[in-house]
Backbone as JSON Lines, residues from 0, in Angstrom:
{"i":0,"aa":"M","n":[167.68,163.81,197.26],"ca":[168.83,162.94,197.19],"c":[170.04,163.66,197.77]}
{"i":1,"aa":"G","n":[171.06,162.97,198.18],"ca":[172.25,163.55,198.79],"c":[172.97,164.48,197.86]}
{"i":2,"aa":"T","n":[173.75,165.36,198.46],"ca":[174.47,166.34,197.68],"c":[175.95,166.27,198.0]}
{"i":3,"aa":"N","n":[176.74,166.94,197.23],"ca":[178.18,166.9,197.39],"c":[178.75,168.32,197.4]}
{"i":4,"aa":"G","n":[179.98,168.42,197.86],"ca":[180.76,169.63,197.71],"c":[180.23,170.81,198.48]}
{"i":5,"aa":"S","n":[180.38,172.02,197.89],"ca":[180.05,173.24,198.61],"c":[178.56,173.39,198.89]}
{"i":6,"aa":"T","n":[177.72,172.66,198.18],"ca":[176.28,172.78,198.41],"c":[175.8,171.87,199.53]}
{"i":7,"aa":"V","n":[176.7,171.16,200.19],"ca":[176.3,170.18,201.2],"c":[175.53,170.81,202.35]}
{"i":8,"aa":"L","n":[175.82,172.03,202.71],"ca":[175.13,172.64,203.84],"c":[173.83,173.31,203.44]}
{"i":9,"aa":"E","n":[173.56,173.47,202.16],"ca":[172.34,174.15,201.72],"c":[171.07,173.52,202.28]}
{"i":10,"aa":"P","n":[170.89,172.19,202.25],"ca":[169.66,171.62,202.83],"c":[169.54,171.9,204.33]}
{"i":11,"aa":"L","n":[170.66,172.1,205.01],"ca":[170.6,172.42,206.43],"c":[170.04,173.82,206.65]}
{"i":12,"aa":"R","n":[170.15,174.68,205.64],"ca":[169.71,176.07,205.76],"c":[168.28,176.27,205.29]}
{"i":13,"aa":"Q","n":[167.79,175.45,204.38],"ca":[166.49,175.67,203.77],"c":[165.36,175.59,204.8]}
{"i":14,"aa":"G","n":[164.65,176.69,204.94],"ca":[163.49,176.72,205.82],"c":[163.81,176.69,207.3]}
{"i":15,"aa":"L","n":[165.07,176.82,207.65],"ca":[165.47,176.78,209.05],"c":[166.33,178.0,209.37]}
{"i":16,"aa":"P","n":[166.4,178.38,210.64],"ca":[167.32,179.45,211.01],"c":[168.75,179.07,210.64]}
{"i":17,"aa":"P","n":[169.61,180.05,210.4],"ca":[170.98,179.73,210.0],"c":[171.71,178.89,211.03]}
{"i":18,"aa":"I","n":[172.59,178.02,210.54],"ca":[173.42,177.2,211.42],"c":[174.74,177.9,211.65]}
{"i":19,"aa":"D","n":[175.07,178.06,212.89],"ca":[176.38,178.56,213.27],"c":[177.11,177.38,213.92]}
{"i":20,"aa":"P","n":[178.19,176.87,213.28],"ca":[178.85,175.69,213.85],"c":[179.26,175.88,215.3]}
{"i":21,"aa":"G","n":[179.53,177.12,215.71],"ca":[179.9,177.37,217.09],"c":[178.71,177.36,218.04]}
{"i":22,"aa":"A","n":[177.49,177.3,217.48],"ca":[176.28,177.36,218.3],"c":[175.68,175.99,218.55]}
{"i":23,"aa":"V","n":[176.41,174.94,218.27],"ca":[175.91,173.6,218.57],"c":[175.66,173.55,220.07]}
{"i":24,"aa":"S","n":[174.43,173.24,220.46],"ca":[174.14,173.25,221.88],"c":[174.78,172.06,222.58]}
{"i":25,"aa":"T","n":[174.89,170.96,221.86],"ca":[175.56,169.8,222.43],"c":[175.92,168.83,221.32]}
{"i":26,"aa":"S","n":[176.92,168.03,221.56],"ca":[177.33,167.04,220.56],"c":[177.96,165.85,221.27]}
{"i":27,"aa":"A","n":[178.0,164.74,220.56],"ca":[178.61,163.52,221.07],"c":[179.19,162.77,219.89]}
{"i":28,"aa":"S","n":[180.23,162.01,220.15],"ca":[180.93,161.31,219.08],"c":[181.48,160.0,219.62]}
{"i":29,"aa":"C","n":[181.54,158.99,218.75],"ca":[182.17,157.74,219.16],"c":[182.86,157.1,217.97]}
{"i":30,"aa":"A","n":[183.98,156.46,218.25],"ca":[184.71,155.7,217.23],"c":[184.08,154.31,217.15]}
{"i":31,"aa":"L","n":[184.03,153.8,215.93],"ca":[183.43,152.48,215.72],"c":[184.44,151.55,215.08]}
{"i":32,"aa":"P","n":[184.54,150.33,215.58],"ca":[185.48,149.37,214.98],"c":[184.99,148.93,213.6]}
{"i":33,"aa":"A","n":[185.9,148.42,212.81],"ca":[185.59,147.98,211.44],"c":[185.0,146.57,211.47]}
{"i":34,"aa":"R","n":[183.91,146.41,212.21],"ca":[183.21,145.12,212.31],"c":[181.71,145.43,212.3]}
{"i":35,"aa":"Y","n":[180.91,144.52,211.77],"ca":[179.47,144.75,211.69],"c":[178.81,144.85,213.06]}
{"i":36,"aa":"E","n":[179.45,144.33,214.1],"ca":[178.93,144.49,215.45],"c":[178.9,145.96,215.85]}
{"i":37,"aa":"A","n":[179.63,146.79,215.14],"ca":[179.67,148.22,215.43],"c":[178.3,148.88,215.23]}
{"i":38,"aa":"V","n":[177.46,148.29,214.39],"ca":[176.12,148.86,214.18],"c":[175.33,148.8,215.48]}
{"i":39,"aa":"R","n":[175.41,147.71,216.19],"ca":[174.74,147.59,217.49],"c":[175.3,148.63,218.46]}
{"i":40,"aa":"G","n":[176.61,148.78,218.47],"ca":[177.23,149.78,219.33],"c":[176.79,151.2,218.99]}
{"i":41,"aa":"A","n":[176.63,151.49,217.7],"ca":[176.17,152.81,217.26],"c":[174.74,153.07,217.74]}
{"i":42,"aa":"R","n":[173.9,152.04,217.68],"ca":[172.52,152.19,218.15],"c":[172.49,152.4,219.68]}
{"i":43,"aa":"T","n":[173.32,151.67,220.4],"ca":[173.39,151.83,221.86],"c":[173.87,153.23,222.21]}
{"i":44,"aa":"F","n":[174.91,153.7,221.52],"ca":[175.43,155.05,221.73],"c":[174.36,156.1,221.42]}
{"i":45,"aa":"T","n":[173.63,155.91,220.33],"ca":[172.57,156.84,219.94],"c":[171.47,156.86,221.0]}
{"i":46,"aa":"S","n":[171.07,155.7,221.49],"ca":[170.03,155.62,222.52],"c":[170.46,156.37,223.78]}
{"i":47,"aa":"A","n":[171.68,156.11,224.25],"ca":[172.17,156.77,225.46],"c":[172.27,158.29,225.27]}
{"i":48,"aa":"T","n":[172.72,158.71,224.09],"ca":[172.87,160.13,223.82],"c":[171.51,160.81,223.76]}
{"i":49,"aa":"L","n":[170.56,160.22,223.04],"ca":[169.23,160.82,222.96],"c":[168.55,160.84,224.33]}
{"i":50,"aa":"D","n":[168.76,159.82,225.15],"ca":[168.22,159.83,226.51],"c":[168.79,161.0,227.31]}
{"i":51,"aa":"R","n":[170.11,161.22,227.22],"ca":[170.74,162.34,227.92],"c":[170.18,163.67,227.46]}
{"i":52,"aa":"W","n":[169.82,163.77,226.19],"ca":[169.31,165.02,225.62],"c":[167.78,165.12,225.74]}
{"i":53,"aa":"D","n":[167.14,164.23,226.47],"ca":[165.68,164.19,226.6],"c":[164.99,164.14,225.24]}
{"i":54,"aa":"M","n":[165.52,163.3,224.36],"ca":[164.98,163.15,223.01],"c":[164.69,161.68,222.69]}
{"i":55,"aa":"S","n":[164.44,160.88,223.7],"ca":[164.25,159.45,223.47],"c":[163.07,159.15,222.55]}
{"i":56,"aa":"E","n":[162.11,160.07,222.44],"ca":[160.98,159.84,221.53],"c":[161.41,159.84,220.07]}
{"i":57,"aa":"R","n":[162.6,160.32,219.75],"ca":[163.1,160.34,218.38],"c":[163.97,159.12,218.06]}
{"i":58,"aa":"F","n":[164.14,158.23,219.04],"ca":[165.08,157.12,218.87],"c":[164.8,156.26,217.64]}
{"i":59,"aa":"D","n":[163.57,155.86,217.41],"ca":[163.29,154.91,216.32],"c":[163.79,155.43,214.97]}
{"i":60,"aa":"D","n":[163.4,156.64,214.6],"ca":[163.82,157.19,213.3],"c":[165.33,157.44,213.26]}
{"i":61,"aa":"V","n":[165.86,158.05,214.32],"ca":[167.29,158.38,214.34],"c":[168.13,157.11,214.33]}
{"i":62,"aa":"A","n":[167.75,156.11,215.12],"ca":[168.52,154.87,215.18],"c":[168.48,154.13,213.85]}
{"i":63,"aa":"L","n":[167.36,154.15,213.17],"ca":[167.28,153.52,211.84],"c":[168.26,154.18,210.88]}
{"i":64,"aa":"V","n":[168.29,155.5,210.87],"ca":[169.18,156.24,209.98],"c":[170.65,156.0,210.37]}
{"i":65,"aa":"V","n":[170.95,156.06,211.66],"ca":[172.31,155.8,212.12],"c":[172.74,154.39,211.7]}
{"i":66,"aa":"S","n":[171.87,153.41,211.88],"ca":[172.19,152.03,211.49],"c":[172.51,151.93,210.01]}
{"i":67,"aa":"E","n":[171.72,152.59,209.18],"ca":[171.96,152.53,207.73],"c":[173.25,153.23,207.35]}
{"i":68,"aa":"L","n":[173.52,154.4,207.94],"ca":[174.75,155.13,207.61],"c":[175.99,154.35,208.04]}
{"i":69,"aa":"V","n":[175.95,153.77,209.23],"ca":[177.09,152.99,209.72],"c":[177.26,151.72,208.89]}
{"i":70,"aa":"T","n":[176.18,151.04,208.59],"ca":[176.26,149.83,207.76],"c":[176.86,150.15,206.41]}
{"i":71,"aa":"N","n":[176.41,151.25,205.79],"ca":[176.97,151.64,204.48],"c":[178.46,151.92,204.59]}
{"i":72,"aa":"A","n":[178.88,152.6,205.64],"ca":[180.3,152.89,205.81],"c":[181.1,151.6,205.95]}
{"i":73,"aa":"L","n":[180.59,150.67,206.75],"ca":[181.3,149.41,206.96],"c":[181.31,148.55,205.7]}
{"i":74,"aa":"R","n":[180.21,148.55,204.97],"ca":[180.08,147.68,203.79],"c":[180.79,148.24,202.55]}
{"i":75,"aa":"H","n":[180.72,149.55,202.35],"ca":[181.16,150.12,201.07],"c":[182.38,151.02,201.16]}
{"i":76,"aa":"A","n":[182.76,151.46,202.35],"ca":[183.79,152.51,202.44],"c":[185.1,152.06,203.05]}
{"i":77,"aa":"L","n":[185.19,150.82,203.48],"ca":[186.41,150.38,204.14],"c":[187.25,149.51,203.23]}
{"i":78,"aa":"P","n":[188.57,149.67,203.3],"ca":[189.42,148.73,202.58],"c":[189.29,147.34,203.19]}
{"i":79,"aa":"A","n":[189.62,146.32,202.42],"ca":[189.45,144.93,202.87],"c":[190.19,144.63,204.16]}
{"i":80,"aa":"D","n":[191.32,145.26,204.39],"ca":[192.13,144.96,205.58],"c":[191.88,145.94,206.73]}
{"i":81,"aa":"A","n":[190.8,146.69,206.7],"ca":[190.56,147.72,207.72],"c":[190.44,147.14,209.12]}
{"i":82,"aa":"A","n":[189.85,145.96,209.26],"ca":[189.68,145.37,210.6],"c":[191.01,145.06,211.25]}
{"i":83,"aa":"H","n":[192.04,144.82,210.45],"ca":[193.36,144.49,210.99],"c":[194.23,145.72,211.17]}
{"i":84,"aa":"D","n":[193.81,146.87,210.65],"ca":[194.66,148.05,210.62],"c":[194.01,149.25,211.32]}
{"i":85,"aa":"E","n":[193.22,149.0,212.38],"ca":[192.53,150.09,213.04],"c":[193.47,150.96,213.85]}
{"i":86,"aa":"G","n":[194.36,150.36,214.61],"ca":[195.32,151.13,215.4],"c":[194.63,152.17,216.27]}
{"i":87,"aa":"L","n":[195.23,153.36,216.33],"ca":[194.7,154.43,217.15],"c":[193.7,155.31,216.38]}
{"i":88,"aa":"N","n":[193.5,155.06,215.09],"ca":[192.61,155.88,214.29],"c":[191.52,155.02,213.67]}
{"i":89,"aa":"P","n":[190.46,154.7,214.44],"ca":[189.4,153.86,213.88],"c":[188.86,154.48,212.6]}
{"i":90,"aa":"P","n":[188.53,153.65,211.62],"ca":[188.17,154.16,210.3],"c":[186.78,154.77,210.2]}
{"i":91,"aa":"V","n":[185.87,154.45,211.15],"ca":[184.5,154.96,211.08],"c":[184.19,155.66,212.4]}
{"i":92,"aa":"R","n":[183.55,156.81,212.3],"ca":[183.2,157.6,213.48],"c":[181.78,158.12,213.35]}
{"i":93,"aa":"L","n":[181.0,158.04,214.43],"ca":[179.64,158.56,214.47],"c":[179.63,159.85,215.27]}
{"i":94,"aa":"H","n":[179.0,160.86,214.72],"ca":[178.85,162.16,215.4],"c":[177.36,162.48,215.47]}
{"i":95,"aa":"L","n":[176.89,162.9,216.63],"ca":[175.53,163.39,216.82],"c":[175.65,164.83,217.31]}
{"i":96,"aa":"M","n":[174.98,165.76,216.63],"ca":[175.04,167.17,216.99],"c":[173.63,167.71,217.1]}
{"i":97,"aa":"R","n":[173.37,168.46,218.16],"ca":[172.03,169.0,218.38],"c":[172.08,170.51,218.48]}
{"i":98,"aa":"W","n":[171.2,171.14,217.73],"ca":[170.92,172.56,217.84],"c":[169.51,172.67,218.41]}
{"i":99,"aa":"A","n":[169.03,173.87,218.64],"ca":[167.68,174.05,219.17],"c":[166.62,173.51,218.21]}
{"i":100,"aa":"S","n":[166.88,173.6,216.91],"ca":[165.84,173.23,215.93],"c":[166.21,172.04,215.06]}
{"i":101,"aa":"R","n":[167.33,171.41,215.29],"ca":[167.69,170.27,214.46],"c":[168.71,169.37,215.13]}
{"i":102,"aa":"L","n":[168.7,168.14,214.67],"ca":[169.64,167.11,215.1],"c":[170.32,166.6,213.84]}
{"i":103,"aa":"V","n":[171.64,166.5,213.86],"ca":[172.38,165.98,212.72],"c":[173.15,164.75,213.15]}
{"i":104,"aa":"C","n":[173.0,163.68,212.38],"ca":[173.78,162.45,212.55],"c":[174.77,162.42,211.41]}
{"i":105,"aa":"A","n":[176.04,162.25,211.71],"ca":[177.06,162.23,210.67],"c":[177.98,161.04,210.89]}
{"i":106,"aa":"V","n":[178.3,160.34,209.81],"ca":[179.21,159.2,209.88],"c":[180.39,159.48,208.98]}
{"i":107,"aa":"R","n":[181.57,159.44,209.57],"ca":[182.82,159.67,208.83],"c":[183.44,158.34,208.47]}
{"i":108,"aa":"D","n":[183.91,158.22,207.22],"ca":[184.59,157.0,206.79],"c":[185.78,157.36,205.9]}
{"i":109,"aa":"P","n":[186.68,156.42,205.62],"ca":[187.91,156.73,204.88],"c":[187.77,156.77,203.36]}
{"i":110,"aa":"S","n":[186.61,156.5,202.81],"ca":[186.45,156.46,201.36],"c":[186.08,157.83,200.81]}
{"i":111,"aa":"G","n":[186.62,158.16,199.66],"ca":[186.25,159.38,198.97],"c":[185.12,159.17,197.98]}
{"i":112,"aa":"E","n":[184.66,157.93,197.85],"ca":[183.59,157.61,196.9],"c":[182.26,158.17,197.37]}
{"i":113,"aa":"S","n":[181.48,158.7,196.44],"ca":[180.19,159.26,196.81],"c":[179.19,158.14,197.11]}
{"i":114,"aa":"P","n":[178.34,158.36,198.11],"ca":[177.29,157.37,198.37],"c":[176.26,157.47,197.26]}
{"i":115,"aa":"E","n":[175.74,156.34,196.83],"ca":[174.78,156.34,195.73],"c":[173.57,155.5,196.1]}
{"i":116,"aa":"A","n":[172.41,156.11,196.0],"ca":[171.17,155.37,196.21],"c":[170.87,154.57,194.95]}
{"i":117,"aa":"R","n":[170.3,153.4,195.14],"ca":[169.91,152.6,193.99],"c":[168.77,153.28,193.24]}
{"i":118,"aa":"G","n":[168.78,153.12,191.95],"ca":[167.73,153.71,191.12],"c":[166.42,152.97,191.25]}
{"i":119,"aa":"G","n":[165.38,153.53,190.66],"ca":[164.05,152.97,190.74],"c":[163.92,151.61,190.08]}
{"i":120,"aa":"E","n":[164.83,151.26,189.17],"ca":[164.72,149.98,188.48],"c":[165.24,148.82,189.33]}
{"i":121,"aa":"E","n":[165.82,149.1,190.48],"ca":[166.35,148.04,191.33],"c":[165.2,147.27,191.99]}
{"i":122,"aa":"D","n":[165.49,146.1,192.43],"ca":[164.5,145.23,193.05],"c":[164.31,145.63,194.51]}
{"i":123,"aa":"F","n":[163.16,146.24,194.84],"ca":[162.91,146.67,196.21],"c":[162.55,145.51,197.12]}
{"i":124,"aa":"A","n":[162.44,144.3,196.58],"ca":[162.22,143.12,197.41],"c":[163.56,142.54,197.88]}
{"i":125,"aa":"A","n":[164.67,143.05,197.33],"ca":[165.99,142.57,197.72],"c":[166.22,142.89,199.2]}
{"i":126,"aa":"E","n":[167.08,142.08,199.85],"ca":[167.34,142.28,201.27],"c":[168.35,143.38,201.54]}
{"i":127,"aa":"S","n":[169.01,143.89,200.54],"ca":[169.95,144.98,200.75],"c":[169.83,145.99,199.61]}
{"i":128,"aa":"G","n":[170.49,147.13,199.79],"ca":[170.51,148.12,198.74],"c":[169.51,149.26,198.9]}
{"i":129,"aa":"R","n":[168.78,149.27,200.02],"ca":[167.8,150.33,200.21],"c":[168.2,151.3,201.32]}
{"i":130,"aa":"G","n":[169.44,151.24,201.78],"ca":[169.87,152.04,202.92],"c":[169.67,153.53,202.73]}
{"i":131,"aa":"L","n":[170.14,154.09,201.62],"ca":[170.01,155.53,201.43],"c":[168.56,155.93,201.14]}
{"i":132,"aa":"F","n":[167.79,155.03,200.57],"ca":[166.36,155.29,200.4],"c":[165.71,155.44,201.78]}
{"i":133,"aa":"L","n":[166.08,154.58,202.73],"ca":[165.56,154.68,204.09],"c":[166.03,155.95,204.78]}
{"i":134,"aa":"V","n":[167.31,156.29,204.59],"ca":[167.84,157.53,205.17],"c":[167.04,158.72,204.65]}
{"i":135,"aa":"E","n":[166.81,158.75,203.35],"ca":[166.04,159.85,202.75],"c":[164.6,159.86,203.26]}
{"i":136,"aa":"S","n":[164.02,158.7,203.46],"ca":[162.62,158.61,203.89],"c":[162.42,159.0,205.35]}
{"i":137,"aa":"F","n":[163.37,158.68,206.23],"ca":[163.17,158.89,207.65],"c":[163.8,160.17,208.19]}
{"i":138,"aa":"S","n":[164.68,160.81,207.43],"ca":[165.27,162.08,207.87],"c":[164.66,163.2,207.04]}
{"i":139,"aa":"D","n":[164.9,164.43,207.46],"ca":[164.37,165.58,206.72],"c":[165.25,165.91,205.51]}
{"i":140,"aa":"S","n":[166.52,165.61,205.59],"ca":[167.41,165.74,204.44],"c":[168.71,165.01,204.76]}
{"i":141,"aa":"W","n":[169.48,164.74,203.72],"ca":[170.77,164.08,203.92],"c":[171.71,164.55,202.82]}
{"i":142,"aa":"G","n":[172.98,164.32,203.04],"ca":[173.98,164.69,202.05],"c":[175.33,164.14,202.45]}
{"i":143,"aa":"W","n":[176.34,164.58,201.75],"ca":[177.7,164.13,202.07],"c":[178.68,165.19,201.58]}
{"i":144,"aa":"H","n":[179.88,165.13,202.13],"ca":[180.95,165.99,201.63],"c":[182.29,165.33,201.9]}
{"i":145,"aa":"P","n":[183.27,165.59,201.02],"ca":[184.6,165.04,201.26],"c":[185.26,165.76,202.44]}
{"i":146,"aa":"L","n":[186.13,165.06,203.13],"ca":[186.88,165.67,204.22],"c":[187.99,166.54,203.64]}
{"i":147,"aa":"A","n":[188.38,167.53,204.4],"ca":[189.42,168.46,203.95],"c":[190.63,168.34,204.86]}
{"i":148,"aa":"G","n":[191.71,168.96,204.44],"ca":[192.92,168.98,205.24],"c":[193.63,167.64,205.24]}
{"i":149,"aa":"T","n":[194.11,167.24,206.41],"ca":[194.88,166.0,206.5],"c":[194.0,164.77,206.58]}
{"i":150,"aa":"L","n":[192.71,164.95,206.83],"ca":[191.8,163.81,206.9],"c":[191.4,163.39,205.5]}
{"i":151,"aa":"Q","n":[191.37,162.1,205.28],"ca":[190.92,161.58,203.99],"c":[189.6,160.86,204.2]}
{"i":152,"aa":"G","n":[188.75,160.93,203.19],"ca":[187.47,160.25,203.26],"c":[186.33,161.22,203.09]}
{"i":153,"aa":"K","n":[185.2,160.87,203.72],"ca":[184.0,161.7,203.59],"c":[183.16,161.61,204.85]}
{"i":154,"aa":"V","n":[182.18,162.5,204.92],"ca":[181.17,162.48,205.96],"c":[179.82,162.4,205.28]}
{"i":155,"aa":"V","n":[179.0,161.45,205.69],"ca":[177.63,161.34,205.22],"c":[176.75,161.73,206.4]}
{"i":156,"aa":"W","n":[175.83,162.67,206.17],"ca":[175.04,163.2,207.27],"c":[173.54,163.12,206.97]}
{"i":157,"aa":"A","n":[172.76,163.13,208.03],"ca":[171.3,163.18,207.93],"c":[170.8,164.19,208.95]}
{"i":158,"aa":"L","n":[169.83,165.0,208.55],"ca":[169.29,166.05,209.4],"c":[167.86,165.71,209.8]}
{"i":159,"aa":"F","n":[167.55,165.96,211.08],"ca":[166.2,165.81,211.61],"c":[165.79,167.15,212.2]}
{"i":160,"aa":"R","n":[164.64,167.65,211.8],"ca":[164.1,168.86,212.43],"c":[163.54,168.48,213.79]}
{"i":161,"aa":"I","n":[163.78,169.33,214.78],"ca":[163.26,169.11,216.13],"c":[162.72,170.43,216.65]}
{"i":162,"aa":"G","n":[162.01,170.37,217.74],"ca":[161.52,171.59,218.36],"c":[160.36,172.21,217.61]}
{"i":163,"aa":"P","n":[160.13,173.51,217.82],"ca":[158.96,174.17,217.26],"c":[158.95,174.21,215.73]}
{"i":164,"aa":"E","n":[160.1,174.15,215.08],"ca":[160.15,174.19,213.62],"c":[159.81,172.86,212.99]}
{"i":165,"aa":"Q","n":[159.74,171.81,213.8],"ca":[159.46,170.47,213.27],"c":[158.06,170.43,212.68]}
{"i":166,"aa":"Q","n":[157.97,169.91,211.48],"ca":[156.69,169.79,210.8],"c":[155.95,168.57,211.37]}
{"i":167,"aa":"A","n":[154.8,168.78,211.92],"ca":[154.0,167.66,212.42],"c":[153.29,167.01,211.24]}
{"i":168,"aa":"V","n":[153.44,165.72,211.12],"ca":[152.78,164.96,210.08],"c":[151.63,164.21,210.72]}
{"i":169,"aa":"P","n":[150.39,164.53,210.32],"ca":[149.28,163.83,210.97],"c":[149.28,162.35,210.62]}
{"i":170,"aa":"G","n":[148.96,161.54,211.62],"ca":[148.9,160.1,211.4],"c":[147.54,159.7,210.85]}
{"i":171,"aa":"P","n":[147.38,158.45,210.52],"ca":[146.09,158.0,210.0],"c":[145.02,158.09,211.08]}
{"i":172,"aa":"R","n":[143.83,158.41,210.66],"ca":[142.72,158.48,211.62],"c":[142.09,157.11,211.74]}
{"i":173,"aa":"L","n":[141.92,156.69,212.96],"ca":[141.3,155.39,213.21],"c":[139.82,155.59,213.49]}
{"i":174,"aa":"P","n":[138.98,154.67,213.03],"ca":[137.54,154.81,213.29],"c":[137.2,154.65,214.76]}
């Protein structure tokens, strides 16, 4: 499950070489408007970025997670008047960062509220409410942390292992 505060980077370190923020091999970022159409834009941005990084084979899992993180930010983290008050500082931002052994998707939003996955007693047949469960299922780990300094809000991130450290999961054997 997601974590908060100073322990937010711990899952990024477990079983992987240390992360040096200055060693990001490449990154990309885009501002997203406070409208649900932004989810489509986030998927398009993710597709183009992964294509540039020769990682298009990871699109399905990464795009699903990006879609859920952006949808959660738009649905739960924006004030009611955010669509009218975007100005020069859009309230939601998508960041994709790649290291040699991992890819991190991070979504920044203006809310300080912690993201919460629904408990097991919730109705899994419902059409909504499973976003963080999907993020947890399709990424190797996820978490969040509050923003510091003059920025207000939080960042919710998901990590994908890539390269030689990636654990291969065997698929079902067909007869």
